[in-house]
Amino acid sequence: MERTARELRGISCISLQEGPPPKEAICSGKMFGERQSELPPIREALAAYVSRAAEKLRSQSSLCSTIQVGLQTQLADLKGPRYANAVTLALPAATDDTREILAFAQRGLGQIYRPGYPFSKCSILLMDLSRRGELAPDFFAPKPRPGAGQLMAAIDQINLKEGRGAIRVGRIPEKPKWAMRSDMLSQRYTTHWDELIGVRG
């Protein structure tokens, strides 16, 4: 009651520590702008999705121990060939390093990819998340790459300042063929200067 009364008087009672709880799983993936049958462009798309998922992972100070890679055709298309599959992989050690996650994600993609199918979507799911510092040290786990934390932090800071994708991990082209068509996207006023709303006097 006291808190309610204080808030009614305009006194904020929200602690700086309060906020949404960290996610228990993080997923990233979109429909392709056009269907893809070859493996290289699907690898590019997966690299972009892994980068985004790992960025979200670091933003909540979490590490992931397991990933799941998914790949599918347009399942609603009853006339064309249909295929959907996913593979789950355990990582050698909990990590938030985009490069480590991507290496295993690409390995998983190779396991479920089938030549000749018109794929419409791939996705990455980060699972078994833990807060940084929660896990007991595993002396048998591979050690992180030297400077990995500083590198990932620098990439996140630059992408936050310059816009998502300013620095890309992996061979992700600036304007990939697999990306969703720009005419289907909402304008990104908060992250792209060239898409700000113009106001006439």
Short mmCIF file of C-alpha atoms in Angstrom, two decimals:
data_model
loop_
_atom_site.label_atom_id
_atom_site.label_comp_id
_atom_site.label_asym_id
_atom_site.label_seq_id
_atom_site.Cartn_x
_atom_site.Cartn_y
_atom_site.Cartn_z
CA MET A 1 0.00 0.00 0.00
CA GLU A 2 2.78 2.41 0.88
CA ARG A 3 4.43 1.83 -2.50
CA THR A 4 1.14 2.48 -4.31
CA ALA A 5 0.60 5.68 -2.34
CA ARG A 6 4.10 6.90 -3.14
CA GLU A 7 3.65 6.17 -6.86
CA LEU A 8 0.33 8.04 -6.87
CA ARG A 9 2.23 11.07 -5.55
CA GLY A 10 4.62 10.77 -8.50
CA ILE A 11 7.49 9.17 -6.58
CA SER A 12 9.13 6.39 -8.56
CA CYS A 13 9.56 3.18 -6.59
CA ILE A 14 11.16 1.13 -9.34
CA SER A 15 14.61 -0.15 -8.45
CA LEU A 16 17.38 0.16 -10.99
CA GLN A 17 17.86 -3.58 -10.62
CA GLU A 18 14.29 -4.35 -11.67
CA GLY A 19 13.72 -5.33 -15.26
CA PRO A 20 12.69 -8.23 -17.45
CA PRO A 21 14.23 -11.54 -16.40
CA PRO A 22 16.86 -12.99 -18.74
CA LYS A 23 15.49 -15.23 -21.47
CA GLU A 24 15.84 -18.98 -21.00
CA ALA A 25 16.35 -19.50 -24.75
CA ILE A 26 17.16 -17.18 -27.66
CA CYS A 27 16.03 -17.80 -31.23
CA SER A 28 16.91 -15.98 -34.44
CA GLY A 29 15.75 -16.75 -37.97
CA LYS A 30 13.68 -15.29 -40.79
CA MET A 31 12.07 -16.37 -44.02
CA PHE A 32 14.37 -15.88 -47.00
CA GLY A 33 13.54 -13.17 -49.52
CA GLU A 34 13.68 -15.89 -52.16
CA ARG A 35 14.05 -19.64 -51.83
CA GLN A 36 17.57 -21.02 -51.65
CA SER A 37 18.73 -24.43 -52.89
CA GLU A 38 22.50 -23.97 -52.66
CA LEU A 39 24.37 -24.35 -49.38
CA PRO A 40 26.62 -21.21 -49.46
CA PRO A 41 23.83 -18.58 -49.24
CA ILE A 42 22.13 -20.59 -46.49
CA ARG A 43 25.43 -20.59 -44.59
CA GLU A 44 25.54 -16.80 -44.97
CA ALA A 45 22.02 -16.46 -43.61
CA LEU A 46 22.80 -18.73 -40.67
CA ALA A 47 25.90 -16.66 -39.87
CA ALA A 48 23.75 -13.51 -39.75
CA TYR A 49 21.19 -15.15 -37.46
CA VAL A 50 23.88 -16.57 -35.17
CA SER A 51 25.46 -13.11 -34.90
CA ARG A 52 22.13 -11.59 -33.88
CA ALA A 53 21.35 -14.35 -31.36
CA ALA A 54 24.82 -14.14 -29.79
CA GLU A 55 24.46 -10.37 -29.50
CA LYS A 56 21.21 -10.86 -27.56
CA LEU A 57 22.93 -13.50 -25.44
CA ARG A 58 25.69 -11.10 -24.43
CA SER A 59 23.25 -8.28 -23.78
CA GLN A 60 21.78 -10.26 -20.89
CA SER A 61 25.21 -11.48 -19.68
CA SER A 62 24.43 -15.10 -20.46
CA LEU A 63 26.29 -18.08 -21.89
CA CYS A 64 24.83 -20.95 -23.90
CA SER A 65 25.73 -24.63 -23.71
CA THR A 66 23.49 -26.09 -26.42
CA ILE A 67 22.33 -24.94 -29.84
CA GLN A 68 19.70 -26.12 -32.29
CA VAL A 69 19.87 -25.42 -36.03
CA GLY A 70 16.69 -25.63 -38.09
CA LEU A 71 16.13 -25.71 -41.85
CA GLN A 72 12.90 -25.96 -43.81
CA THR A 73 11.16 -25.50 -47.12
CA GLN A 74 7.84 -23.69 -47.47
CA LEU A 75 5.69 -26.32 -45.75
CA ALA A 76 2.45 -24.68 -46.85
CA ASP A 77 3.38 -25.32 -50.48
CA LEU A 78 1.63 -28.63 -51.17
CA LYS A 79 2.83 -28.79 -54.78
CA GLY A 80 6.58 -28.44 -54.26
CA PRO A 81 8.98 -30.72 -52.38
CA ARG A 82 8.74 -30.33 -48.61
CA TYR A 83 11.42 -30.89 -46.00
CA ALA A 84 12.02 -29.75 -42.45
CA ASN A 85 14.68 -30.84 -40.00
CA ALA A 86 16.62 -29.65 -36.98
CA VAL A 87 19.74 -30.80 -35.17
CA THR A 88 20.75 -30.17 -31.57
CA LEU A 89 24.42 -29.86 -30.64
CA ALA A 90 26.08 -29.59 -27.24
CA LEU A 91 28.95 -27.11 -27.12
CA PRO A 92 32.27 -28.14 -25.52
CA ALA A 93 31.91 -25.27 -23.04
CA ALA A 94 29.35 -22.59 -22.27
CA THR A 95 30.14 -19.53 -24.37
CA ASP A 96 28.89 -16.21 -25.74
CA ASP A 97 31.53 -16.04 -28.49
CA THR A 98 29.82 -15.67 -31.86
CA ARG A 99 32.68 -17.47 -33.60
CA GLU A 100 32.44 -20.56 -31.39
CA ILE A 101 28.67 -20.78 -31.72
CA LEU A 102 28.83 -20.23 -35.48
CA ALA A 103 31.40 -22.99 -36.02
CA PHE A 104 29.09 -25.56 -34.44
CA ALA A 105 26.00 -24.10 -36.10
CA GLN A 106 27.57 -24.49 -39.54
CA ARG A 107 28.50 -28.06 -38.67
CA GLY A 108 24.88 -28.72 -37.74
CA LEU A 109 23.61 -27.12 -40.94
CA GLY A 110 25.80 -29.45 -42.95
CA GLN A 111 24.14 -32.41 -41.24
CA ILE A 112 20.57 -31.45 -42.14
CA TYR A 113 21.03 -29.75 -45.52
CA ARG A 114 19.69 -31.67 -48.52
CA PRO A 115 20.69 -30.63 -52.07
CA GLY A 116 17.98 -29.58 -54.49
CA TYR A 117 15.30 -28.51 -52.03
CA PRO A 118 13.96 -24.93 -52.28
CA PHE A 119 14.59 -23.85 -48.69
CA SER A 120 12.64 -20.90 -47.32
CA LYS A 121 14.04 -20.51 -43.80
CA CYS A 122 16.85 -21.44 -41.43
CA SER A 123 17.11 -20.64 -37.74
CA ILE A 124 19.35 -20.87 -34.68
CA LEU A 125 18.16 -21.55 -31.14
CA LEU A 126 20.48 -20.97 -28.17
CA MET A 127 19.56 -23.19 -25.21
CA ASP A 128 20.76 -24.23 -21.76
CA LEU A 129 21.53 -20.63 -20.90
CA SER A 130 23.33 -19.66 -17.72
CA ARG A 131 24.29 -16.33 -16.26
CA ARG A 132 27.94 -15.42 -16.60
CA GLY A 133 29.77 -16.47 -13.43
CA GLU A 134 27.09 -18.94 -12.32
CA LEU A 135 28.75 -22.11 -13.59
CA ALA A 136 31.48 -23.80 -11.60
CA PRO A 137 34.81 -23.82 -13.48
CA ASP A 138 35.28 -26.88 -15.70
CA PHE A 139 39.00 -27.55 -15.82
CA PHE A 140 38.55 -30.06 -18.65
CA ALA A 141 36.61 -27.70 -20.93
CA PRO A 142 38.43 -25.89 -23.75
CA LYS A 143 39.67 -22.47 -22.68
CA PRO A 144 38.16 -19.40 -24.39
CA ARG A 145 40.17 -17.77 -27.16
CA PRO A 146 42.49 -15.05 -25.82
CA GLY A 147 40.77 -11.67 -25.91
CA ALA A 148 37.41 -13.16 -26.96
CA GLY A 149 35.42 -11.15 -24.42
CA GLN A 150 37.02 -7.86 -25.39
CA LEU A 151 36.54 -8.57 -29.10
CA MET A 152 32.84 -9.41 -28.74
CA ALA A 153 32.29 -6.33 -26.56
CA ALA A 154 33.99 -4.12 -29.16
CA ILE A 155 31.85 -5.57 -31.97
CA ASP A 156 28.67 -5.01 -29.96
CA GLN A 157 29.63 -1.42 -29.16
CA ILE A 158 30.41 -0.57 -32.78
CA ASN A 159 27.20 -2.18 -34.05
CA LEU A 160 25.22 -0.32 -31.41
CA LYS A 161 26.76 2.99 -32.47
CA GLU A 162 26.95 2.52 -36.24
CA GLY A 163 23.92 0.27 -36.77
CA ARG A 164 23.38 -3.45 -36.75
CA GLY A 165 25.65 -5.26 -39.19
CA ALA A 166 28.33 -2.56 -39.30
CA ILE A 167 30.75 -5.33 -38.31
CA ARG A 168 29.80 -8.82 -39.43
CA VAL A 169 31.27 -12.11 -38.28
CA GLY A 170 31.64 -14.59 -41.12
CA ARG A 171 31.22 -14.04 -44.83
CA ILE A 172 27.97 -12.10 -44.81
CA PRO A 173 27.53 -9.84 -47.86
CA GLU A 174 26.18 -6.34 -47.35
CA LYS A 175 23.15 -7.00 -49.56
CA PRO A 176 22.59 -10.77 -49.57
CA LYS A 177 20.19 -12.41 -52.01
CA TRP A 178 18.59 -14.45 -49.23
CA ALA A 179 17.59 -11.40 -47.16
CA MET A 180 13.94 -10.51 -46.84
CA ARG A 181 12.90 -8.01 -49.51
CA SER A 182 13.24 -4.41 -48.32
CA ASP A 183 9.69 -3.58 -49.42
CA MET A 184 8.44 -6.04 -46.79
CA LEU A 185 10.40 -4.47 -43.91
CA SER A 186 9.23 -1.79 -41.52
CA GLN A 187 11.36 1.34 -41.45
CA ARG A 188 14.13 1.25 -38.86
CA TYR A 189 14.02 4.79 -37.45
CA THR A 190 16.03 4.00 -34.32
CA THR A 191 18.97 2.18 -35.94
CA HIS A 192 19.39 3.63 -39.45
CA TRP A 193 19.98 7.34 -40.01
CA ASP A 194 18.89 7.13 -43.65
CA GLU A 195 15.43 5.92 -42.60
CA LEU A 196 14.59 8.74 -40.18
CA ILE A 197 11.21 10.38 -40.64
CA GLY A 198 11.45 13.66 -42.51
CA VAL A 199 9.51 16.66 -41.16
CA ARG A 200 8.62 19.58 -43.39
CA GLY A 201 8.32 23.07 -41.96
#
